[in-house]
Amino acid sequence: MKEKFNLIATAAAGLEAVFGREIRNLGIDCQVENGKVRFTGDVKTIAETNLWLRAADRIKIVVGIFPAKTFEELFQGVFALDWENYLPLGAAFPISKAKCVKSKLHNEPSVQAITKKAVVKKLQKHFHRPEGVPLMENGPEFKIEVSILKDVVTVLIDTTGTSLFKRGYRTEKGGAPIKENMAAALLQLTNWFPDKPLIDPTCGSGTFCIEAAMIGMNIAPGFNRSFAFEAWPWVDKDLVQSVRDEAESKANYDIELDIMGCDIDARMVEIAKKNAEEAGLSDVITFKQMRLQDLHTDKINGVIVSNPPYGERLLDDNAITVLYREMGETFAPLKTWSKFILTSDEAFETKYGSVADKKRKLYNGTLKVDLYQYYGERVRRQQA
């Protein structure tokens, strides 16, 4: 089996720089592209990136890249790849996904079928199995993906399994919640650091607060879950366990954090508390049932981050206009606080009553959104 791999990490458009920085912070050189970051590494690299990347969706192995304008070229290209270095005898290898963009090959089910046929034929040849006898696929699963962009085929194997945003702590969620990796990425786009107070005044199921606590305590986001690659027979289980042990040793459970989440809905506050408890952070985060208009604090240099109702969650235009106006009025006295608000409402600044210092275009799923960034006046804390 292979020792070095070409790898990519994927995530929502607009977040590439965030998880590219996360990869570099692991000591890995990488190349940032649209929607993905390319890098190379070994099994340890696969384990570390799955365990530590907060903003990414998946880590994938690039098996090969080649041009193809016909199904015969697709078959031959897939057949030529070194599948024997990835798939052991008995492995299950579904072609789980095919995506064709601006290519002569655009029938995705046919692309999946041809790819499957080519991989089967290659493995039959390598393992000396007769062509008429089907390969048994009762072993560990290797999900294969095919992407064709402008007649260039990229063949991938997913190492992650369930998407990385599934941290494992969500016991329940509200309507259209923000994904965990999106929340973590947005926090990294703010000027929040663990020594600053943080408030989410529309906390919903508590995702921003929980992700902030995990960042503040340096808890690996994938620590309490498993990954697809861990079931592969050529992966050294002791090596993976050593990566997990190292991650555990890096967590700082003694740091003091000032994180609060509020919501007008008492049911959502209870869900947030349960999620924090599931994450082992119930004693780190304060959750309160409270109207946004009642938010007051004497603390300075804090950060407010909010994912208020918008898009599919927007039920009443008048209600949202009132909410955004109340946000502006409530936050205005907090002059040393920075505010970061995510919404798809292009009239947000007018309703809020203030033009943002910066605005960053992102995608929350398929919905185009903006992160409105308001920076507070910096005030030095008085020495005790």
Short mmCIF file of C-alpha atoms in Angstrom, two decimals:
data_model
loop_
_atom_site.label_atom_id
_atom_site.label_comp_id
_atom_site.label_asym_id
_atom_site.label_seq_id
_atom_site.Cartn_x
_atom_site.Cartn_y
_atom_site.Cartn_z
CA MET A 1 0.00 0.00 0.00
CA LYS A 2 1.06 3.60 -0.53
CA GLU A 3 3.01 5.63 2.01
CA LYS A 4 2.49 9.12 0.52
CA PHE A 5 -0.77 10.55 -0.77
CA ASN A 6 -1.98 13.54 -2.72
CA LEU A 7 -4.77 14.96 -0.59
CA ILE A 8 -7.42 17.65 -0.72
CA ALA A 9 -9.57 19.20 1.98
CA THR A 10 -12.91 20.60 0.87
CA ALA A 11 -15.31 23.16 2.36
CA ALA A 12 -17.83 25.83 1.46
CA ALA A 13 -16.73 28.49 -1.03
CA GLY A 14 -15.19 31.47 0.70
CA LEU A 15 -13.68 29.50 3.58
CA GLU A 16 -10.60 28.13 1.76
CA ALA A 17 -8.21 30.59 3.37
CA VAL A 18 -9.47 29.61 6.83
CA PHE A 19 -8.87 25.88 6.60
CA GLY A 20 -5.75 26.48 4.52
CA ARG A 21 -4.38 28.34 7.52
CA GLU A 22 -5.48 25.48 9.77
CA ILE A 23 -3.53 23.03 7.61
CA ARG A 24 -0.42 25.23 7.72
CA ASN A 25 -0.77 25.46 11.50
CA LEU A 26 -0.36 21.67 11.54
CA GLY A 27 3.00 22.15 9.82
CA ILE A 28 1.74 21.03 6.40
CA ASP A 29 2.48 22.96 3.19
CA CYS A 30 -0.62 23.45 1.05
CA GLN A 31 -2.06 25.17 -2.01
CA VAL A 32 -5.37 27.04 -1.68
CA GLU A 33 -7.83 26.79 -4.58
CA ASN A 34 -11.54 27.49 -5.07
CA GLY A 35 -13.46 25.30 -2.63
CA LYS A 36 -10.47 23.16 -1.71
CA VAL A 37 -6.92 23.03 -0.42
CA ARG A 38 -4.32 20.63 -1.86
CA PHE A 39 -1.52 19.05 0.16
CA THR A 40 0.48 15.84 0.46
CA GLY A 41 1.13 13.53 3.37
CA ASP A 42 1.03 10.07 4.88
CA VAL A 43 -1.47 8.19 7.05
CA LYS A 44 -0.54 10.39 10.00
CA THR A 45 -1.39 13.45 7.91
CA ILE A 46 -4.79 11.95 7.07
CA ALA A 47 -5.43 11.32 10.76
CA GLU A 48 -4.27 14.77 11.89
CA THR A 49 -6.28 16.72 9.32
CA ASN A 50 -9.47 14.76 9.96
CA LEU A 51 -9.03 15.23 13.68
CA TRP A 52 -8.01 18.89 13.77
CA LEU A 53 -9.56 20.79 10.85
CA ARG A 54 -12.46 22.87 12.17
CA ALA A 55 -13.62 24.55 8.96
CA ALA A 56 -13.30 21.72 6.40
CA ASP A 57 -15.98 19.28 5.21
CA ARG A 58 -13.88 16.31 4.12
CA ILE A 59 -10.36 15.00 3.53
CA LYS A 60 -9.98 13.07 0.27
CA ILE A 61 -7.21 11.10 -1.40
CA VAL A 62 -6.55 12.06 -5.02
CA VAL A 63 -6.08 8.71 -6.78
CA GLY A 64 -5.49 10.28 -10.18
CA ILE A 65 -6.14 13.12 -12.62
CA PHE A 66 -6.42 12.64 -16.40
CA PRO A 67 -8.24 14.06 -19.48
CA ALA A 68 -11.29 12.27 -20.89
CA LYS A 69 -13.80 13.33 -23.54
CA THR A 70 -15.28 9.90 -24.21
CA PHE A 71 -16.45 7.02 -22.04
CA GLU A 72 -13.64 4.87 -23.48
CA GLU A 73 -11.07 7.46 -22.34
CA LEU A 74 -12.75 7.55 -18.94
CA PHE A 75 -12.59 3.75 -18.68
CA GLN A 76 -8.95 3.55 -19.72
CA GLY A 77 -7.97 6.42 -17.44
CA VAL A 78 -9.60 4.86 -14.38
CA PHE A 79 -8.24 1.41 -15.29
CA ALA A 80 -4.68 2.80 -15.48
CA LEU A 81 -4.76 4.05 -11.87
CA ASP A 82 -2.98 2.04 -9.14
CA TRP A 83 -6.09 0.76 -7.37
CA GLU A 84 -4.15 -2.18 -5.94
CA ASN A 85 -2.34 0.30 -3.69
CA TYR A 86 -5.61 1.43 -2.10
CA LEU A 87 -8.20 -1.34 -2.29
CA PRO A 88 -7.47 -4.69 -0.61
CA LEU A 89 -9.18 -7.86 -1.80
CA GLY A 90 -12.75 -7.89 -0.51
CA ALA A 91 -13.01 -4.13 -0.08
CA ALA A 92 -16.33 -2.44 -0.77
CA PHE A 93 -15.83 0.41 -3.23
CA PRO A 94 -19.06 2.18 -4.17
CA ILE A 95 -18.80 5.02 -6.67
CA SER A 96 -20.67 7.25 -4.26
CA LYS A 97 -20.61 10.47 -6.25
CA ALA A 98 -20.04 11.80 -9.75
CA LYS A 99 -20.08 15.47 -10.70
CA CYS A 100 -19.66 16.72 -14.26
CA VAL A 101 -19.25 20.42 -15.07
CA LYS A 102 -18.59 21.95 -18.51
CA SER A 103 -17.57 18.54 -19.88
CA LYS A 104 -18.49 16.39 -22.86
CA LEU A 105 -19.19 13.61 -20.37
CA HIS A 106 -22.21 14.92 -18.50
CA ASN A 107 -24.31 11.84 -17.75
CA GLU A 108 -23.34 11.30 -14.12
CA PRO A 109 -24.94 7.84 -13.63
CA SER A 110 -23.05 6.60 -16.71
CA VAL A 111 -19.80 8.08 -15.36
CA GLN A 112 -20.36 6.17 -12.11
CA ALA A 113 -21.09 2.91 -13.96
CA ILE A 114 -18.05 3.18 -16.25
CA THR A 115 -15.79 4.04 -13.31
CA LYS A 116 -17.05 1.06 -11.34
CA LYS A 117 -16.52 -1.26 -14.30
CA ALA A 118 -12.93 -0.03 -14.76
CA VAL A 119 -12.01 -0.45 -11.09
CA VAL A 120 -13.51 -3.96 -11.02
CA LYS A 121 -11.58 -4.99 -14.12
CA LYS A 122 -8.31 -3.61 -12.68
CA LEU A 123 -8.76 -5.48 -9.39
CA GLN A 124 -9.76 -8.69 -11.16
CA LYS A 125 -6.54 -8.50 -13.14
CA HIS A 126 -4.39 -7.68 -10.10
CA PHE A 127 -5.87 -10.37 -7.86
CA HIS A 128 -6.04 -12.92 -10.71
CA ARG A 129 -9.81 -13.29 -10.58
CA PRO A 130 -11.79 -14.49 -13.63
CA GLU A 131 -13.73 -11.70 -15.35
CA GLY A 132 -17.03 -13.58 -15.10
CA VAL A 133 -16.75 -14.00 -11.34
CA PRO A 134 -17.88 -10.91 -9.38
CA LEU A 135 -15.60 -9.49 -6.72
CA MET A 136 -16.83 -9.94 -3.18
CA GLU A 137 -17.30 -6.55 -1.49
CA ASN A 138 -17.87 -7.57 2.11
CA GLY A 139 -14.87 -5.78 3.61
CA PRO A 140 -14.14 -2.19 4.70
CA GLU A 141 -15.64 0.58 2.59
CA PHE A 142 -13.70 2.93 0.33
CA LYS A 143 -16.08 5.51 -1.14
CA ILE A 144 -14.89 6.63 -4.57
CA GLU A 145 -15.84 9.99 -6.09
CA VAL A 146 -15.43 11.19 -9.67
CA SER A 147 -15.28 14.86 -10.62
CA ILE A 148 -15.07 15.99 -14.25
CA LEU A 149 -14.38 19.67 -14.89
CA LYS A 150 -13.74 20.88 -18.45
CA ASP A 151 -12.99 17.30 -19.59
CA VAL A 152 -10.41 16.72 -16.84
CA VAL A 153 -11.23 13.79 -14.54
CA THR A 154 -10.26 13.72 -10.87
CA VAL A 155 -10.78 10.43 -9.04
CA LEU A 156 -10.92 10.56 -5.25
CA ILE A 157 -11.36 8.36 -2.18
CA ASP A 158 -13.11 9.88 0.81
CA THR A 159 -11.18 9.32 4.06
CA THR A 160 -13.68 11.06 6.33
CA GLY A 161 -17.01 9.25 6.15
CA THR A 162 -19.68 11.36 7.80
CA SER A 163 -18.86 15.02 7.09
CA LEU A 164 -16.45 16.74 9.47
CA PHE A 165 -19.15 19.16 10.61
CA LYS A 166 -20.71 16.22 12.46
CA ARG A 167 -18.78 16.67 15.70
CA GLY A 168 -21.08 14.36 17.62
CA TYR A 169 -22.34 16.75 20.30
CA ARG A 170 -25.64 17.85 18.74
CA THR A 171 -28.42 16.06 20.59
CA GLU A 172 -31.03 18.22 18.88
CA LYS A 173 -31.16 21.30 16.68
CA GLY A 174 -33.54 24.08 15.75
CA GLY A 175 -34.71 25.28 12.34
CA ALA A 176 -31.95 25.77 9.72
CA PRO A 177 -29.05 25.74 12.22
CA ILE A 178 -25.57 26.77 11.18
CA LYS A 179 -23.22 23.83 10.62
CA GLU A 180 -20.49 23.29 13.16
CA ASN A 181 -17.63 23.78 10.69
CA MET A 182 -19.22 26.95 9.31
CA ALA A 183 -19.55 28.33 12.84
CA ALA A 184 -15.91 27.48 13.59
CA ALA A 185 -14.79 29.16 10.37
CA LEU A 186 -16.77 32.31 11.10
CA LEU A 187 -15.26 32.52 14.59
CA GLN A 188 -11.83 32.41 12.98
CA LEU A 189 -12.84 35.31 10.73
CA THR A 190 -13.62 37.47 13.76
CA ASN A 191 -11.17 39.23 16.07
CA TRP A 192 -12.15 37.02 19.01
CA PHE A 193 -9.45 35.44 21.14
CA PRO A 194 -9.98 33.25 24.22
CA ASP A 195 -9.11 36.14 26.56
CA LYS A 196 -12.09 38.17 25.27
CA PRO A 197 -15.74 37.82 26.27
CA LEU A 198 -17.99 36.36 23.56
CA ILE A 199 -21.77 36.62 23.26
CA ASP A 200 -24.15 35.02 20.79
CA PRO A 201 -27.48 36.83 21.36
CA THR A 202 -29.39 34.53 18.96
CA CYS A 203 -27.68 31.30 19.99
CA GLY A 204 -30.27 28.75 18.89
CA SER A 205 -28.81 25.29 19.61
CA GLY A 206 -25.55 26.83 20.87
CA THR A 207 -23.21 26.03 17.99
CA PHE A 208 -21.17 29.27 18.01
CA CYS A 209 -20.66 29.06 21.77
CA ILE A 210 -19.66 25.39 21.75
CA GLU A 211 -17.26 25.83 18.83
CA ALA A 212 -15.72 28.87 20.53
CA ALA A 213 -15.18 26.88 23.73
CA MET A 214 -13.51 24.09 21.76
CA ILE A 215 -11.25 26.62 20.04
CA GLY A 216 -10.46 28.34 23.33
CA MET A 217 -9.59 25.08 25.06
CA ASN A 218 -7.74 23.73 21.99
CA ILE A 219 -9.97 20.65 21.82
CA ALA A 220 -9.64 18.79 18.52
CA PRO A 221 -13.07 19.02 16.82
CA GLY A 222 -12.95 15.39 15.67
CA PHE A 223 -11.88 13.98 19.02
CA ASN A 224 -15.20 12.34 19.90
CA ARG A 225 -15.94 10.71 16.55
CA SER A 226 -14.51 8.13 14.17
CA PHE A 227 -13.53 8.38 10.49
CA ALA A 228 -13.87 6.10 7.47
CA PHE A 229 -10.12 5.57 7.04
CA GLU A 230 -9.80 4.07 10.52
CA ALA A 231 -11.50 0.88 9.27
CA TRP A 232 -9.06 0.37 6.40
CA PRO A 233 -6.77 -2.64 6.99
CA TRP A 234 -3.58 -0.91 5.84
CA VAL A 235 -3.99 1.94 8.34
CA ASP A 236 -1.80 1.52 11.44
CA LYS A 237 -4.25 1.61 14.36
CA ASP A 238 -1.49 2.37 16.86
CA LEU A 239 -0.40 5.36 14.78
CA VAL A 240 -3.93 6.75 14.72
CA GLN A 241 -4.26 6.23 18.46
CA SER A 242 -1.00 8.10 19.01
CA VAL A 243 -2.40 11.06 17.03
CA ARG A 244 -5.52 10.98 19.21
CA ASP A 245 -3.41 10.76 22.38
CA GLU A 246 -1.33 13.73 21.26
CA ALA A 247 -4.51 15.73 20.61
CA GLU A 248 -5.76 14.93 24.09
CA SER A 249 -2.49 16.14 25.60
CA LYS A 250 -2.80 19.49 23.79
CA ALA A 251 -6.23 20.33 25.21
CA ASN A 252 -6.23 23.04 27.89
CA TYR A 253 -9.17 22.32 30.16
CA ASP A 254 -8.03 24.82 32.80
CA ILE A 255 -8.30 27.99 30.73
CA GLU A 256 -10.99 30.42 31.87
CA LEU A 257 -13.39 31.48 29.14
CA ASP A 258 -16.19 34.05 29.13
CA ILE A 259 -18.75 32.73 26.64
CA MET A 260 -22.50 33.34 26.78
CA GLY A 261 -25.36 32.35 24.52
CA CYS A 262 -28.86 33.85 24.70
CA ASP A 263 -32.10 33.13 22.90
CA ILE A 264 -35.67 34.29 23.29
CA ASP A 265 -36.89 30.69 22.85
CA ALA A 266 -36.65 28.75 26.12
CA ARG A 267 -36.78 25.43 24.25
CA MET A 268 -33.71 26.37 22.19
CA VAL A 269 -31.84 27.39 25.34
CA GLU A 270 -32.48 23.95 26.81
CA ILE A 271 -31.28 22.30 23.61
CA ALA A 272 -28.13 24.44 23.70
CA LYS A 273 -27.47 23.37 27.29
CA LYS A 274 -27.88 19.69 26.37
CA ASN A 275 -25.54 20.06 23.40
CA ALA A 276 -22.93 21.76 25.58
CA GLU A 277 -23.28 18.99 28.13
CA GLU A 278 -22.80 16.37 25.39
CA ALA A 279 -19.62 18.21 24.35
CA GLY A 280 -18.39 18.20 27.95
CA LEU A 281 -18.60 22.00 28.10
CA SER A 282 -21.66 22.64 30.24
CA ASP A 283 -19.56 24.29 32.97
CA VAL A 284 -17.72 26.49 30.47
CA ILE A 285 -20.61 28.24 28.69
CA THR A 286 -23.46 30.29 30.16
CA PHE A 287 -26.83 30.01 28.39
CA LYS A 288 -29.75 32.30 29.18
CA GLN A 289 -33.28 32.77 27.94
CA MET A 290 -33.33 36.46 27.09
CA ARG A 291 -34.67 38.89 24.53
CA LEU A 292 -31.99 40.42 22.35
CA GLN A 293 -33.18 43.91 23.39
CA ASP A 294 -32.34 43.10 27.02
CA LEU A 295 -28.65 42.52 26.31
CA HIS A 296 -26.51 44.83 28.46
CA THR A 297 -22.95 44.45 29.74
CA ASP A 298 -20.28 46.53 31.44
CA LYS A 299 -17.50 44.37 30.01
CA ILE A 300 -15.23 45.82 27.33
CA ASN A 301 -13.43 44.64 24.19
CA GLY A 302 -15.80 41.74 23.66
CA VAL A 303 -17.12 40.09 20.52
CA ILE A 304 -20.73 39.52 19.46
CA VAL A 305 -21.37 36.89 16.81
CA SER A 306 -24.84 36.21 15.51
CA ASN A 307 -26.61 34.06 12.94
CA PRO A 308 -30.08 35.64 13.11
CA PRO A 309 -33.08 34.34 11.13
CA TYR A 310 -32.77 34.84 7.36
CA GLY A 311 -33.43 33.10 4.05
CA GLU A 312 -35.45 29.93 4.60
CA ARG A 313 -35.73 30.81 8.27
CA LEU A 314 -37.30 34.17 7.47
CA LEU A 315 -41.01 33.91 8.15
CA ASP A 316 -42.06 37.55 8.36
CA ASP A 317 -40.38 40.50 6.62
CA ASN A 318 -41.72 42.96 9.17
CA ALA A 319 -40.49 40.86 12.09
CA ILE A 320 -37.00 40.59 10.64
CA THR A 321 -36.87 44.33 9.95
CA VAL A 322 -37.77 44.96 13.59
CA LEU A 323 -35.18 42.42 14.79
CA TYR A 324 -32.36 43.99 12.78
CA ARG A 325 -33.32 47.50 13.93
CA GLU A 326 -33.35 46.31 17.55
CA MET A 327 -29.95 44.70 16.99
CA GLY A 328 -28.53 48.03 15.87
CA GLU A 329 -30.08 49.91 18.78
CA THR A 330 -29.02 47.29 21.36
CA PHE A 331 -25.45 46.91 20.10
CA ALA A 332 -24.79 50.65 19.57
CA PRO A 333 -23.90 51.41 23.23
CA LEU A 334 -21.34 48.56 23.20
CA LYS A 335 -18.74 50.73 21.52
CA THR A 336 -15.69 48.64 22.45
CA TRP A 337 -17.37 45.44 21.27
CA SER A 338 -16.91 44.06 17.75
CA LYS A 339 -19.99 42.62 16.08
CA PHE A 340 -20.12 39.93 13.38
CA ILE A 341 -23.52 39.20 11.88
CA LEU A 342 -24.29 36.60 9.19
CA THR A 343 -27.32 37.14 6.95
CA SER A 344 -28.54 36.86 3.36
CA ASP A 345 -30.57 40.08 3.68
CA GLU A 346 -28.94 42.57 1.31
CA ALA A 347 -30.75 45.42 3.07
CA PHE A 348 -29.30 44.46 6.44
CA GLU A 349 -27.16 47.59 6.91
CA THR A 350 -30.15 49.85 6.29
CA LYS A 351 -32.30 47.93 8.76
CA TYR A 352 -29.46 47.70 11.29
CA GLY A 353 -28.80 51.42 11.00
CA SER A 354 -25.07 51.30 10.33
CA VAL A 355 -22.72 50.46 7.47
CA ALA A 356 -20.32 47.59 8.20
CA ASP A 357 -16.56 48.18 8.37
CA LYS A 358 -16.14 45.08 6.21
CA LYS A 359 -18.40 42.63 4.41
CA ARG A 360 -17.38 39.12 3.38
CA LYS A 361 -19.33 37.03 0.86
CA LEU A 362 -19.84 33.39 1.86
CA TYR A 363 -22.18 30.46 1.24
CA ASN A 364 -24.23 28.83 3.98
CA GLY A 365 -25.02 25.63 2.14
CA THR A 366 -26.28 26.84 -1.26
CA LEU A 367 -27.48 30.17 0.15
CA LYS A 368 -25.37 33.23 -0.61
CA VAL A 369 -24.79 35.20 2.60
CA ASP A 370 -22.65 38.05 3.88
CA LEU A 371 -20.70 38.35 7.12
CA TYR A 372 -21.15 41.96 8.24
CA GLN A 373 -18.16 43.01 10.35
CA TYR A 374 -18.26 45.94 12.79
CA TYR A 375 -15.06 46.57 14.75
CA GLY A 376 -15.17 48.04 18.25
CA GLU A 377 -13.11 50.89 19.63
CA ARG A 378 -10.12 49.35 21.34
CA VAL A 379 -9.81 50.30 25.02
CA ARG A 380 -6.97 49.20 27.26
CA ARG A 381 -8.02 47.21 30.28
CA GLN A 382 -7.08 48.85 33.57
CA GLN A 383 -4.39 47.03 35.50
CA ALA A 384 -5.60 45.57 38.79
#
